GROMACS .gro file of C-alpha atoms in nm:
model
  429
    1UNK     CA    1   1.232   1.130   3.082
    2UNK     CA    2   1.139   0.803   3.156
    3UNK     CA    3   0.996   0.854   3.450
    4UNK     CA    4   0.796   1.133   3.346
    5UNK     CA    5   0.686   0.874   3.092
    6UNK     CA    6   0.555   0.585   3.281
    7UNK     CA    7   0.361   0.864   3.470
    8UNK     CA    8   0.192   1.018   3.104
    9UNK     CA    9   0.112   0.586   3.069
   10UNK     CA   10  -0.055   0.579   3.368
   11UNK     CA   11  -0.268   0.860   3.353
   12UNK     CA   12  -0.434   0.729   3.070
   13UNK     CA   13  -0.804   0.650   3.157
   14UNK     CA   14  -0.813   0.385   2.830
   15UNK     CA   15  -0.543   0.172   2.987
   16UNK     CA   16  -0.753  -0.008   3.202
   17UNK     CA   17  -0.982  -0.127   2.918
   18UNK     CA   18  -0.653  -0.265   2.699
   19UNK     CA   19  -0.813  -0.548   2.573
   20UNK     CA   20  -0.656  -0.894   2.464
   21UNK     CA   21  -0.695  -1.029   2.099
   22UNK     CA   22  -0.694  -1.394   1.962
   23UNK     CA   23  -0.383  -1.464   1.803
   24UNK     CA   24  -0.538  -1.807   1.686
   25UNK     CA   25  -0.813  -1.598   1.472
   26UNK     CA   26  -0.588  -1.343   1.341
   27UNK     CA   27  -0.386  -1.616   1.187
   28UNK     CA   28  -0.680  -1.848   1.056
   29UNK     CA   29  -0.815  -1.542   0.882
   30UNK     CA   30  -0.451  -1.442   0.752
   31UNK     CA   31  -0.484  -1.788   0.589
   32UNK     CA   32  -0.798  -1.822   0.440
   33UNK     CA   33  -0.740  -1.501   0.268
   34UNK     CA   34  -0.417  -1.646   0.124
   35UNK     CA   35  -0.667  -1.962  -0.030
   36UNK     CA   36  -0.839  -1.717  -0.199
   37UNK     CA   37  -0.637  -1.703  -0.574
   38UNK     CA   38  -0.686  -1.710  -0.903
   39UNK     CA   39  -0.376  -1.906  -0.992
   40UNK     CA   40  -0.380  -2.294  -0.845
   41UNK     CA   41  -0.051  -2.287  -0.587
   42UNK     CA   42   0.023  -1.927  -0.541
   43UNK     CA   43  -0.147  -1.643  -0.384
   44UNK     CA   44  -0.247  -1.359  -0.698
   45UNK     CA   45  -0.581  -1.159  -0.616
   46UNK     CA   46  -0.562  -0.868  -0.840
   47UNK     CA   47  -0.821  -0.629  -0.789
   48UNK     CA   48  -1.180  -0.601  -0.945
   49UNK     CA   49  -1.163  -0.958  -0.991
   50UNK     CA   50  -1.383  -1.271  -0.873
   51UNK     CA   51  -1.114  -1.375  -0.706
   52UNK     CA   52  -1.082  -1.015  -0.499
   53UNK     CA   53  -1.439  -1.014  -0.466
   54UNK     CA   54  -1.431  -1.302  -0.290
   55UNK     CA   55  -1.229  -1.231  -0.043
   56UNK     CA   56  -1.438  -0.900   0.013
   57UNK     CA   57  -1.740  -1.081   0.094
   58UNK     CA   58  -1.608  -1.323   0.321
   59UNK     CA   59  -1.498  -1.055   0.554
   60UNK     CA   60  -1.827  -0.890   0.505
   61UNK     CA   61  -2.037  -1.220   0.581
   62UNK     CA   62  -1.769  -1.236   0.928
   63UNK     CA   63  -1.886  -0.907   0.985
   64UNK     CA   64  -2.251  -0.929   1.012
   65UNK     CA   65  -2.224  -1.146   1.324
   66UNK     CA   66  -2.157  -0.830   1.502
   67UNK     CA   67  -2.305  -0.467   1.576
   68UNK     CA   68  -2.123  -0.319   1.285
   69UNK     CA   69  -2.231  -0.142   0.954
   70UNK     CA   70  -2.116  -0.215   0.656
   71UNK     CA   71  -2.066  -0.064   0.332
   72UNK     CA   72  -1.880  -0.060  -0.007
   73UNK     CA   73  -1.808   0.324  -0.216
   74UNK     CA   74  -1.833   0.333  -0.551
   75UNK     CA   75  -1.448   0.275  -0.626
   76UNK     CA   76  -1.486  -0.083  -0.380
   77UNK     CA   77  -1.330   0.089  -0.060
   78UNK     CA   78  -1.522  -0.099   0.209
   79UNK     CA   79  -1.607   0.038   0.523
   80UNK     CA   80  -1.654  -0.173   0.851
   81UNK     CA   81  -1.773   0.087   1.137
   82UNK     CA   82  -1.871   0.098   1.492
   83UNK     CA   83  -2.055   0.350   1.619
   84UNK     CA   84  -1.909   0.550   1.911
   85UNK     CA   85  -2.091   0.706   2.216
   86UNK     CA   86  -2.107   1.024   2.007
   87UNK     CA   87  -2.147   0.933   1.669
   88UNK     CA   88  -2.168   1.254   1.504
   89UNK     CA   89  -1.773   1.317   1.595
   90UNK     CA   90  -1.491   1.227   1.364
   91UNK     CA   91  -1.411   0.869   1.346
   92UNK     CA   92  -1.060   0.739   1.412
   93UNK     CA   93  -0.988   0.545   1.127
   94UNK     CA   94  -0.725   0.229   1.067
   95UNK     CA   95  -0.670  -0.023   0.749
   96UNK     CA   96  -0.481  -0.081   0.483
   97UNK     CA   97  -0.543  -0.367   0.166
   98UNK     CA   98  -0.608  -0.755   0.076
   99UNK     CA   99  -0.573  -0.721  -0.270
  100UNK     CA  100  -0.231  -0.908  -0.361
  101UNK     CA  101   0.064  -0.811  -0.614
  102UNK     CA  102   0.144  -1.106  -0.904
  103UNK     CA  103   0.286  -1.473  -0.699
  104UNK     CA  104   0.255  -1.291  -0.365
  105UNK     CA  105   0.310  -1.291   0.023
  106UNK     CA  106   0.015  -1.348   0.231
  107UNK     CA  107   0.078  -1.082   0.507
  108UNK     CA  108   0.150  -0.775   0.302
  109UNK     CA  109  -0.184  -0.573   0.324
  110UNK     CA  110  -0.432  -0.845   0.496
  111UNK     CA  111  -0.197  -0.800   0.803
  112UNK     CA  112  -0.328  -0.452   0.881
  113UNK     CA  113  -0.724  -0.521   0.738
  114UNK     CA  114  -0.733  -0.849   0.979
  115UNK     CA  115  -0.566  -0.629   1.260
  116UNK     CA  116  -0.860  -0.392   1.181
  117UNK     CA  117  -1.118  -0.660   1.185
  118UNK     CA  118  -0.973  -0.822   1.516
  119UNK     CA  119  -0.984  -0.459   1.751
  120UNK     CA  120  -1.325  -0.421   1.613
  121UNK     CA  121  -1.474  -0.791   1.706
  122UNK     CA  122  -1.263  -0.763   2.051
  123UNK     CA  123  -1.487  -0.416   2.143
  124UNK     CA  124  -1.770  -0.582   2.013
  125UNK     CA  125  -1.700  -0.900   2.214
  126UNK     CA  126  -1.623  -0.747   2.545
  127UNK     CA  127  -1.911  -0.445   2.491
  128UNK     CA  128  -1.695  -0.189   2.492
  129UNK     CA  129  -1.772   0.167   2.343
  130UNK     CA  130  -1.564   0.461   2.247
  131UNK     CA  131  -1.692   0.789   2.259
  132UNK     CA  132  -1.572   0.836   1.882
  133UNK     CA  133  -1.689   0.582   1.603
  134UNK     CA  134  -1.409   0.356   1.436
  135UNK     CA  135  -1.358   0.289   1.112
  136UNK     CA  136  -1.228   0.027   0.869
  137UNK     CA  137  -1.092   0.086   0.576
  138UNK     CA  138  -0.988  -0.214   0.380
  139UNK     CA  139  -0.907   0.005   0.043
  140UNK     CA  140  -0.956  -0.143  -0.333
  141UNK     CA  141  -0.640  -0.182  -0.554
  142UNK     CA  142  -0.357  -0.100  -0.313
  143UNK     CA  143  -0.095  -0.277  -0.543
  144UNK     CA  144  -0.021  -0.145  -0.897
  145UNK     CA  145  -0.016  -0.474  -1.015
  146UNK     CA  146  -0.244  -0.532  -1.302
  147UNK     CA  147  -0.310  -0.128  -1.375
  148UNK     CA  148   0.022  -0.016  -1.343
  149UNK     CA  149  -0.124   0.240  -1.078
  150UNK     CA  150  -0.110   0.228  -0.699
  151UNK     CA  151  -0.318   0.311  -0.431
  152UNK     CA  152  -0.662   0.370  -0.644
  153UNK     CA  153  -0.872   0.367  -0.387
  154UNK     CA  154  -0.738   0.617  -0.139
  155UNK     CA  155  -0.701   0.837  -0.428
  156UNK     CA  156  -0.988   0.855  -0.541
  157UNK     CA  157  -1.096   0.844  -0.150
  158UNK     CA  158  -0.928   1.113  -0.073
  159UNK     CA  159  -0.951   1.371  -0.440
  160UNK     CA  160  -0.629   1.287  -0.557
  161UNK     CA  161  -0.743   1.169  -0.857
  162UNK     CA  162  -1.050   1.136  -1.041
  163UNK     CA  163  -1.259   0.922  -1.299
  164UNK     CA  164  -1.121   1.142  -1.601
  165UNK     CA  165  -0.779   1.044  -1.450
  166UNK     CA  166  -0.865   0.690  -1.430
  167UNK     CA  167  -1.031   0.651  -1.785
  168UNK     CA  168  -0.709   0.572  -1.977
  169UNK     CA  169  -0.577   0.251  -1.762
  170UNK     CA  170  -0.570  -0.052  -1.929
  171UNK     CA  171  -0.413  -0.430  -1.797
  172UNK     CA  172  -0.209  -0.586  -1.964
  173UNK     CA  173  -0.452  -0.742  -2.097
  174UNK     CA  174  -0.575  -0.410  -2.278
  175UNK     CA  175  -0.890  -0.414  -2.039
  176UNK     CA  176  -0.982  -0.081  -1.948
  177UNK     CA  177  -1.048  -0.015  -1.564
  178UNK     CA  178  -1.414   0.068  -1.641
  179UNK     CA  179  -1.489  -0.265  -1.793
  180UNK     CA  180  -1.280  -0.442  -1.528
  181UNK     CA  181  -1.500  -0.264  -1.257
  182UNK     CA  182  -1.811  -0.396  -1.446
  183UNK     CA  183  -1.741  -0.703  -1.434
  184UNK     CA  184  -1.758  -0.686  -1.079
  185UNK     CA  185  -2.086  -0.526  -1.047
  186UNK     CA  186  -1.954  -0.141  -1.025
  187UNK     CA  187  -2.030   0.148  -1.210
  188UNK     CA  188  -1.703   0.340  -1.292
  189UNK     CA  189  -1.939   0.642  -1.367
  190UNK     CA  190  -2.001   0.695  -1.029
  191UNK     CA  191  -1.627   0.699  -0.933
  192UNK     CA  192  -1.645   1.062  -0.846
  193UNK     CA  193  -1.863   1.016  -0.590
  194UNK     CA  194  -1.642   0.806  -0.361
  195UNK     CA  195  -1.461   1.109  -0.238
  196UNK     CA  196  -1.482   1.164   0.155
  197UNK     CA  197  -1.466   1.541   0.299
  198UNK     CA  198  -1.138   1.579   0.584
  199UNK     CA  199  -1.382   1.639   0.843
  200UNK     CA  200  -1.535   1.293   0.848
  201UNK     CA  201  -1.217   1.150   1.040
  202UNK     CA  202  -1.039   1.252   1.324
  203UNK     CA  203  -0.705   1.031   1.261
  204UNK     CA  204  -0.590   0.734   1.060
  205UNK     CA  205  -0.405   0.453   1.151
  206UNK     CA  206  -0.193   0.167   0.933
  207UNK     CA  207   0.033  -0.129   1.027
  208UNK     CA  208   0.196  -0.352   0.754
  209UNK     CA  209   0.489  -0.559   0.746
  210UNK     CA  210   0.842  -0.314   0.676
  211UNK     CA  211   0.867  -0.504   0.339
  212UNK     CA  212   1.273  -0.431   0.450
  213UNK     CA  213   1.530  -0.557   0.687
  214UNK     CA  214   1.583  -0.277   0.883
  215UNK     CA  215   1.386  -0.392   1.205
  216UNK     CA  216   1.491  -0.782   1.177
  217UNK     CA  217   1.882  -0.616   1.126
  218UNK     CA  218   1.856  -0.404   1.433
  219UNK     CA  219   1.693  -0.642   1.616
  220UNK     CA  220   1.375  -0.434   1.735
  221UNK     CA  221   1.024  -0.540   1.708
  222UNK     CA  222   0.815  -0.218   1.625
  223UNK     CA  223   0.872   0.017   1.325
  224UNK     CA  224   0.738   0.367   1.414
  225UNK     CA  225   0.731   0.559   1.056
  226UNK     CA  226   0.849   0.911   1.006
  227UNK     CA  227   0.771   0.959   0.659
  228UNK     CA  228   0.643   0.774   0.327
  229UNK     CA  229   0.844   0.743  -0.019
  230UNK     CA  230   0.651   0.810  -0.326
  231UNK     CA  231   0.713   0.693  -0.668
  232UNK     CA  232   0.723   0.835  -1.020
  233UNK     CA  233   0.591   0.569  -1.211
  234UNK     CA  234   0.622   0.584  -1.634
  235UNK     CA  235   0.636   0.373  -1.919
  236UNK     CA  236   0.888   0.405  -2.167
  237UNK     CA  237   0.765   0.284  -2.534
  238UNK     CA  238   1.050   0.209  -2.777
  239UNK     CA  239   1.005   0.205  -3.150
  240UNK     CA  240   1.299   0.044  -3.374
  241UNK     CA  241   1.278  -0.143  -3.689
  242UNK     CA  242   1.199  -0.566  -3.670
  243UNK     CA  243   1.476  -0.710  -3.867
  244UNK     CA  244   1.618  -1.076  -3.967
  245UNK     CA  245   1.824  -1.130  -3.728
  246UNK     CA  246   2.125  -1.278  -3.957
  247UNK     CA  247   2.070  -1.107  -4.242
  248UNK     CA  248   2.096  -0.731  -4.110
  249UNK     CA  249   2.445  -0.608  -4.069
  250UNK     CA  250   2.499  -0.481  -3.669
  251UNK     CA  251   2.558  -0.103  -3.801
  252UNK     CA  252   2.239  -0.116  -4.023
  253UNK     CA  253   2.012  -0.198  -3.695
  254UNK     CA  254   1.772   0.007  -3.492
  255UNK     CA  255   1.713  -0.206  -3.210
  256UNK     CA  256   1.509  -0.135  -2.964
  257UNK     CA  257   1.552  -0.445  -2.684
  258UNK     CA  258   1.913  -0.299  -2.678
  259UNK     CA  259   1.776   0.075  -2.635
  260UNK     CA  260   1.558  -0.038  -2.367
  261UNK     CA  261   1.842  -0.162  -2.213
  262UNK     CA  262   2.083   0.114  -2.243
  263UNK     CA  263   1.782   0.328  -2.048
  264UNK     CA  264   1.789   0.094  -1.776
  265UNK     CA  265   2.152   0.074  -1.666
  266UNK     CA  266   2.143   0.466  -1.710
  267UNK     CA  267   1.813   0.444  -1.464
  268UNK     CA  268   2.040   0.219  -1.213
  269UNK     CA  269   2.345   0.446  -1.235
  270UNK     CA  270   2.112   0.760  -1.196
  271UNK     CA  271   1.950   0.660  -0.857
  272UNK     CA  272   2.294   0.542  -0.711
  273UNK     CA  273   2.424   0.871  -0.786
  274UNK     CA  274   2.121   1.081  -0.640
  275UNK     CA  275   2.132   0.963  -0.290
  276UNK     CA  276   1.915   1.032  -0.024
  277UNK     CA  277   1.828   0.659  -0.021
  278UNK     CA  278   1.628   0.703  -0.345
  279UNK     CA  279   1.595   0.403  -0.560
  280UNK     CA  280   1.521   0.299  -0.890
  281UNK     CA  281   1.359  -0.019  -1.072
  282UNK     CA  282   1.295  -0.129  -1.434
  283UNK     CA  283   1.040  -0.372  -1.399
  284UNK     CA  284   0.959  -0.522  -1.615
  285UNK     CA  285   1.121  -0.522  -2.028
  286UNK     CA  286   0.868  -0.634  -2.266
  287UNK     CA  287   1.039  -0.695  -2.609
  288UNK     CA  288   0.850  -0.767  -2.976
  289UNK     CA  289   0.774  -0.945  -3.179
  290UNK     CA  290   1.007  -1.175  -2.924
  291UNK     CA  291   1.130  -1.453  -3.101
  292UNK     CA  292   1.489  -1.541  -3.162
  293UNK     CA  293   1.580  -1.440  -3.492
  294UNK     CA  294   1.430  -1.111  -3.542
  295UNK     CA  295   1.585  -0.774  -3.421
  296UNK     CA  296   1.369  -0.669  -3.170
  297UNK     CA  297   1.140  -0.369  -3.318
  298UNK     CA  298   0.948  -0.228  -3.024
  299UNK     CA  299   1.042  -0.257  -2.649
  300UNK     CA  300   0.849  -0.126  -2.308
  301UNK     CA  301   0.998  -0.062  -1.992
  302UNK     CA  302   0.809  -0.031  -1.670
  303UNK     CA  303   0.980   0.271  -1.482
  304UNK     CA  304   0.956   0.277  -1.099
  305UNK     CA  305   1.126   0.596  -0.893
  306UNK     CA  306   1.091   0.659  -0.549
  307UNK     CA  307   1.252   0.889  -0.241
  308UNK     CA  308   1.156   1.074   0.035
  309UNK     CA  309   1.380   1.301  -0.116
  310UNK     CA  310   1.194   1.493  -0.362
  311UNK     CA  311   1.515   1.708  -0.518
  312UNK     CA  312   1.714   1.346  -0.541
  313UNK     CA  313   1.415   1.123  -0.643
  314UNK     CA  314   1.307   1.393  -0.934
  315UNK     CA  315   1.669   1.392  -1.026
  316UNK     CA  316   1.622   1.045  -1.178
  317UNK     CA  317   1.335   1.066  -1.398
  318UNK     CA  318   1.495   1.398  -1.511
  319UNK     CA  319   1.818   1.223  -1.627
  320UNK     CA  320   1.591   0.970  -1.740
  321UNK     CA  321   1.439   1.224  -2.032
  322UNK     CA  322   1.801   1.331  -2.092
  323UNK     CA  323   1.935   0.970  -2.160
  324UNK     CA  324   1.591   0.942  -2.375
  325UNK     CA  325   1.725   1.193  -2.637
  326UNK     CA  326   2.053   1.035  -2.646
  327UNK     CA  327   1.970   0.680  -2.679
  328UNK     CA  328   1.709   0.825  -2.934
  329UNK     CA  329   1.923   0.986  -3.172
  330UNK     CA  330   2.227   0.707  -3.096
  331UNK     CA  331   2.039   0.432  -3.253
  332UNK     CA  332   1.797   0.558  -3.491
  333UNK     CA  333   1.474   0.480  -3.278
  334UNK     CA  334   1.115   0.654  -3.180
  335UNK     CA  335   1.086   0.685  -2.762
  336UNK     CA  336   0.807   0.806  -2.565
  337UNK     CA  337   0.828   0.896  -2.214
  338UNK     CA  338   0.456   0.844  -2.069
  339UNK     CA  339   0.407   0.981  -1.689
  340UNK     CA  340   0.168   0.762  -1.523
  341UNK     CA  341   0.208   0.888  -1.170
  342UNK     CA  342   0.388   1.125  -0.967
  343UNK     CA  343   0.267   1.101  -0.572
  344UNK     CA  344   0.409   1.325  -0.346
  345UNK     CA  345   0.659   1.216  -0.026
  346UNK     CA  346   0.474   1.233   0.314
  347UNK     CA  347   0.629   1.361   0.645
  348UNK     CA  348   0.394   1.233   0.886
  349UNK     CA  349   0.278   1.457   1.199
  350UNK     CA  350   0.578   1.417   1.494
  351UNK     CA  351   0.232   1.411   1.786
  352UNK     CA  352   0.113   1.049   1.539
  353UNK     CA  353   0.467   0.961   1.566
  354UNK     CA  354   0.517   1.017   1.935
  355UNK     CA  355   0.196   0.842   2.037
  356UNK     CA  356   0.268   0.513   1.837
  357UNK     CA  357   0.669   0.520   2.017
  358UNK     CA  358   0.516   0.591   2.367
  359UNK     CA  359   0.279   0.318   2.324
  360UNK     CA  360   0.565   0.073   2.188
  361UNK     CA  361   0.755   0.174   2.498
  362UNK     CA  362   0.483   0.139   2.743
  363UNK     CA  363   0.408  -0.214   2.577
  364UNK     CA  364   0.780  -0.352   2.637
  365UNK     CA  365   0.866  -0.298   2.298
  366UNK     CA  366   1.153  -0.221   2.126
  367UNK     CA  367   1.083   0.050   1.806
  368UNK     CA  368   1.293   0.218   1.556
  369UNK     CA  369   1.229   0.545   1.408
  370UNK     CA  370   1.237   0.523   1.060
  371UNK     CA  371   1.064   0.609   0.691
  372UNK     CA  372   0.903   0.404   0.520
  373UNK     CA  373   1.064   0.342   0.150
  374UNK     CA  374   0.714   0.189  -0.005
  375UNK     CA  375   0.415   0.326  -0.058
  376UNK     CA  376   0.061   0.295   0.139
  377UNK     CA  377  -0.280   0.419   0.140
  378UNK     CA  378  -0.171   0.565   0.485
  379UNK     CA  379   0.051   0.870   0.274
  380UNK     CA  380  -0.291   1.011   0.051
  381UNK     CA  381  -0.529   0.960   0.457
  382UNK     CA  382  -0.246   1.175   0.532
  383UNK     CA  383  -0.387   1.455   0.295
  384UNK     CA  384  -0.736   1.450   0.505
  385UNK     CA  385  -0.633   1.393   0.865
  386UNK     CA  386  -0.279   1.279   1.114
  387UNK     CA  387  -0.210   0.991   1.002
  388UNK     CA  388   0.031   0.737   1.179
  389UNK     CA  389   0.198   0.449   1.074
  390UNK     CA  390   0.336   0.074   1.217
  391UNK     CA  391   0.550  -0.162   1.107
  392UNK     CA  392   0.642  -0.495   1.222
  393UNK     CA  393   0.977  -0.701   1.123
  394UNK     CA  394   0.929  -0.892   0.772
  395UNK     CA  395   1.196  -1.196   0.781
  396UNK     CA  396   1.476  -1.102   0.598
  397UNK     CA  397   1.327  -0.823   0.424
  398UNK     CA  398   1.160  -1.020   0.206
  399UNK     CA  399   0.806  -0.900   0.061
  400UNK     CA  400   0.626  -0.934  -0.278
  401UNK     CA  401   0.740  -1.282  -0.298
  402UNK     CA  402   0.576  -1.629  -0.150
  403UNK     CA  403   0.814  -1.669   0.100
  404UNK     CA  404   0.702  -1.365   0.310
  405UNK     CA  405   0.710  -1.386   0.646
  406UNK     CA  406   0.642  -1.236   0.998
  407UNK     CA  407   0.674  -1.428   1.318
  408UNK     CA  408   0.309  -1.434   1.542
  409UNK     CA  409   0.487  -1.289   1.816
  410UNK     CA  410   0.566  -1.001   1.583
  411UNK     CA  411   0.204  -0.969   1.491
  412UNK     CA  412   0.060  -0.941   1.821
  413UNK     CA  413   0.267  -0.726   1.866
  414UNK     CA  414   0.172  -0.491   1.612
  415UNK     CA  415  -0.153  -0.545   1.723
  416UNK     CA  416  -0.154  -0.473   2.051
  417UNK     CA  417   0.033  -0.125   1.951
  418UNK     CA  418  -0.210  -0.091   1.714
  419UNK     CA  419  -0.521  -0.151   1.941
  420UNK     CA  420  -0.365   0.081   2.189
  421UNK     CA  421  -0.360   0.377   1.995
  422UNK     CA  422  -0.710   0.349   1.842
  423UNK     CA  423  -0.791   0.322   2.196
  424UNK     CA  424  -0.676   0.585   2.312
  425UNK     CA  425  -0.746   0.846   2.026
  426UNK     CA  426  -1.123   0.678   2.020
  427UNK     CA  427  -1.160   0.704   2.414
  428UNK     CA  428  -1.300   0.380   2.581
  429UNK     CA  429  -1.614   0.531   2.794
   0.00000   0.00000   0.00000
């Protein structure tokens, strides 16, 4: 098998062309995206804001030094392409995010854009063409951090959803997404019209840290992914009665803090017991008024499901609306179950899959087959076209979270796997 291997490698007329990259650029980009904050010593760049502009535009300015075009949609998705030898034909696409969750990492998401950005300046550098045009695809609001809904751009990108859908999303700051999106100089009427047709790309392409020990446990350097998890995401609002706190008898209380918290251990429990790997989180408890001596009369959960197991993951959220009516009726209170999202798992194509472990192989690296339990923009470009995706060892699991952290050897890595397989799919003339 092997052998027939290293022959398939060495047929392939791209391999002479693999090109190097510059490590020292990729890195010096990596951090001077993770300057760019709106909160003085952390890294938080929520989208459609200043701060995420910035950012935007800085890659944009890098990119006019070269023979690229350059473009923004109407949702913020921008677009970084190079036309191929026969530019009518579908691109092959690659990209991910650099908009950042709340306190975050600097690698999750700008990894894969600056990977993007580097393959395209190396072909422009060393003049080389591809008989299909690339893409970039750095994607607006990735990270469901301040709408409570991932992904936005590559669903609206791709049709999943649309600006009716989007019309009801607020921050937690009450600010609707279309007055968020002015503020940045878009026009969230025009939403609809960022939708791209299947037949504009010929492949897609993402690499982003695991965000999971798996590769750093086993001890291998490339993550080829199988398949994508997708969440069920929901709030849970909890009405009870506000109280004095010493003067209201423990049987005379409807509290709703304590409801809340009943819902959450039964969330826990509920995803232990479905298996399949499927997990469950409670993000974040919001409790009010939320002072010390008053019985807590409203409470909102932030529900977070997810599985590759559709049957197990569903399971949850179903026991979920079960637990709902008990807690309900238990302790007196009002609870409403709102459904935010509901994306479906991803199984991605086994030729996208054998292509990215080939190339691994062929590079000297070591790769694990495995899913991927978070979600990326790579699962909805999976609706249009194959889609493949590559991960690279995050230290100690550890993502969301300042301390994040993937070794350079790791990234070049990536890279280089990365580069490979746009090369090849594109076809270096």
């Amino acid at each position: 098998k092997l052998l027939l291997l290293d022959e398939y490698q060495k047929n392939k007329p791209y391999q002479e062309k693999t090109m190097s990259i510059n490590l020292n650029r990729i890195q010096n980009l990596i951090e001077k995206l993770a300057f760019i904050s709106s909160v003085p010593n952390e890294l938080t760049r929520l989208a459609f804001t200043e701060e995420d502009e910035k950012a935007h535009n800085m890659i944009i300015e890098l990119c006019k030094e070269y023979d690229l075009s350059i473009r923004r949609d109407s949702i913020g998705n921008l677009f970084i392409r190079k036309a191929g030898k026969e530019d009518f034909l579908p691109a092959v696409a690659f990209g991910s995010h650099i908009d950042t969750v709340v306190n975050a990492g600097k690698f999750d998401g700008p990894l894969g854009s600056v990977a993007g950005l580097e393959i395209l300046f190396q072909l422009c550098e060393q003049n080389i063409q591809t008989r299909y045009p690339l893409e970039l695809i750095i994607f607006t609001c990735e990270e469901s951090s301040r709408f409570n809904f991932a992904t936005l751009g590559s669903k609206v990108m791709c049709g999943i959803v649309n600006q009716e859908k989007l019309s009801s999303l607020r921050d937690k700051q009450g600010k609707g997404l279309s007055e968020a999106m002015a503020e940045v100089g878009m026009n969230f009427n025009l939403v609809n019209q960022a939708k791209r047709d299947a037949k504009e790309f010929k492949c897609f392409f993402e690499l982003h840290i695991e965000q999971g020990p798996r590769l750093e446990n086993e001890g291998k350097t490339i993550g080829v992914v199988t398949g994508i998890a997708a969440p069920i995401r929901a709030i849970v609002k909890i009405k009870g009665q506000a109280d004095h706190s010493g003067a209201t008898a423990m049987h005379y209380r409807h509290d709703a803090l304590l409801g809340g918290a009943e819902l959450s251990l039964a969330i826990e429990q509920a995803a232990i017991q479905a298996g399949h790997s499927t997990v469950a989180t409670v993000g974040n408890i919001t409790a009010k008024p939320g002072v010390m001596n008053v019985v807590p009369g409203y409470c909102e959960l932030l529900v977070d499901i997810r599985g590759t197991h559709v049957q197990a993951r569903d399971s949850v959220f179903e026991l979920l609306q079960k637990e709902i009516s008990k807690v309900s009726e238990k302790r007196g209170l009002l609870i409403e179950l709102q459904l935010i999202s509901k994306d479906n798992p991803i199984v991605l194509p086994e030729n996208m899959v054998n292509q990215i472990a080939e190339t691994a192989h062929s590079l000297g690296y070591s790769y694990e087959i495995m899913p991927s339990g978070a979600g990326h923009d790579a699962m909805h470009m999976a609706t249009l076209c194959p889609t493949g995706m590559i991960f690279v060892p995050s230290h100690l699991g550890i993502s969301h979270n300042p301390i994040e952290f993937t070794d350079s050897k790791d990234i070049e890595a990536g890279i280089k796997v990365l580069q490979k397989v746009i090369l090849e799919q594109a076809e270096v003339c």
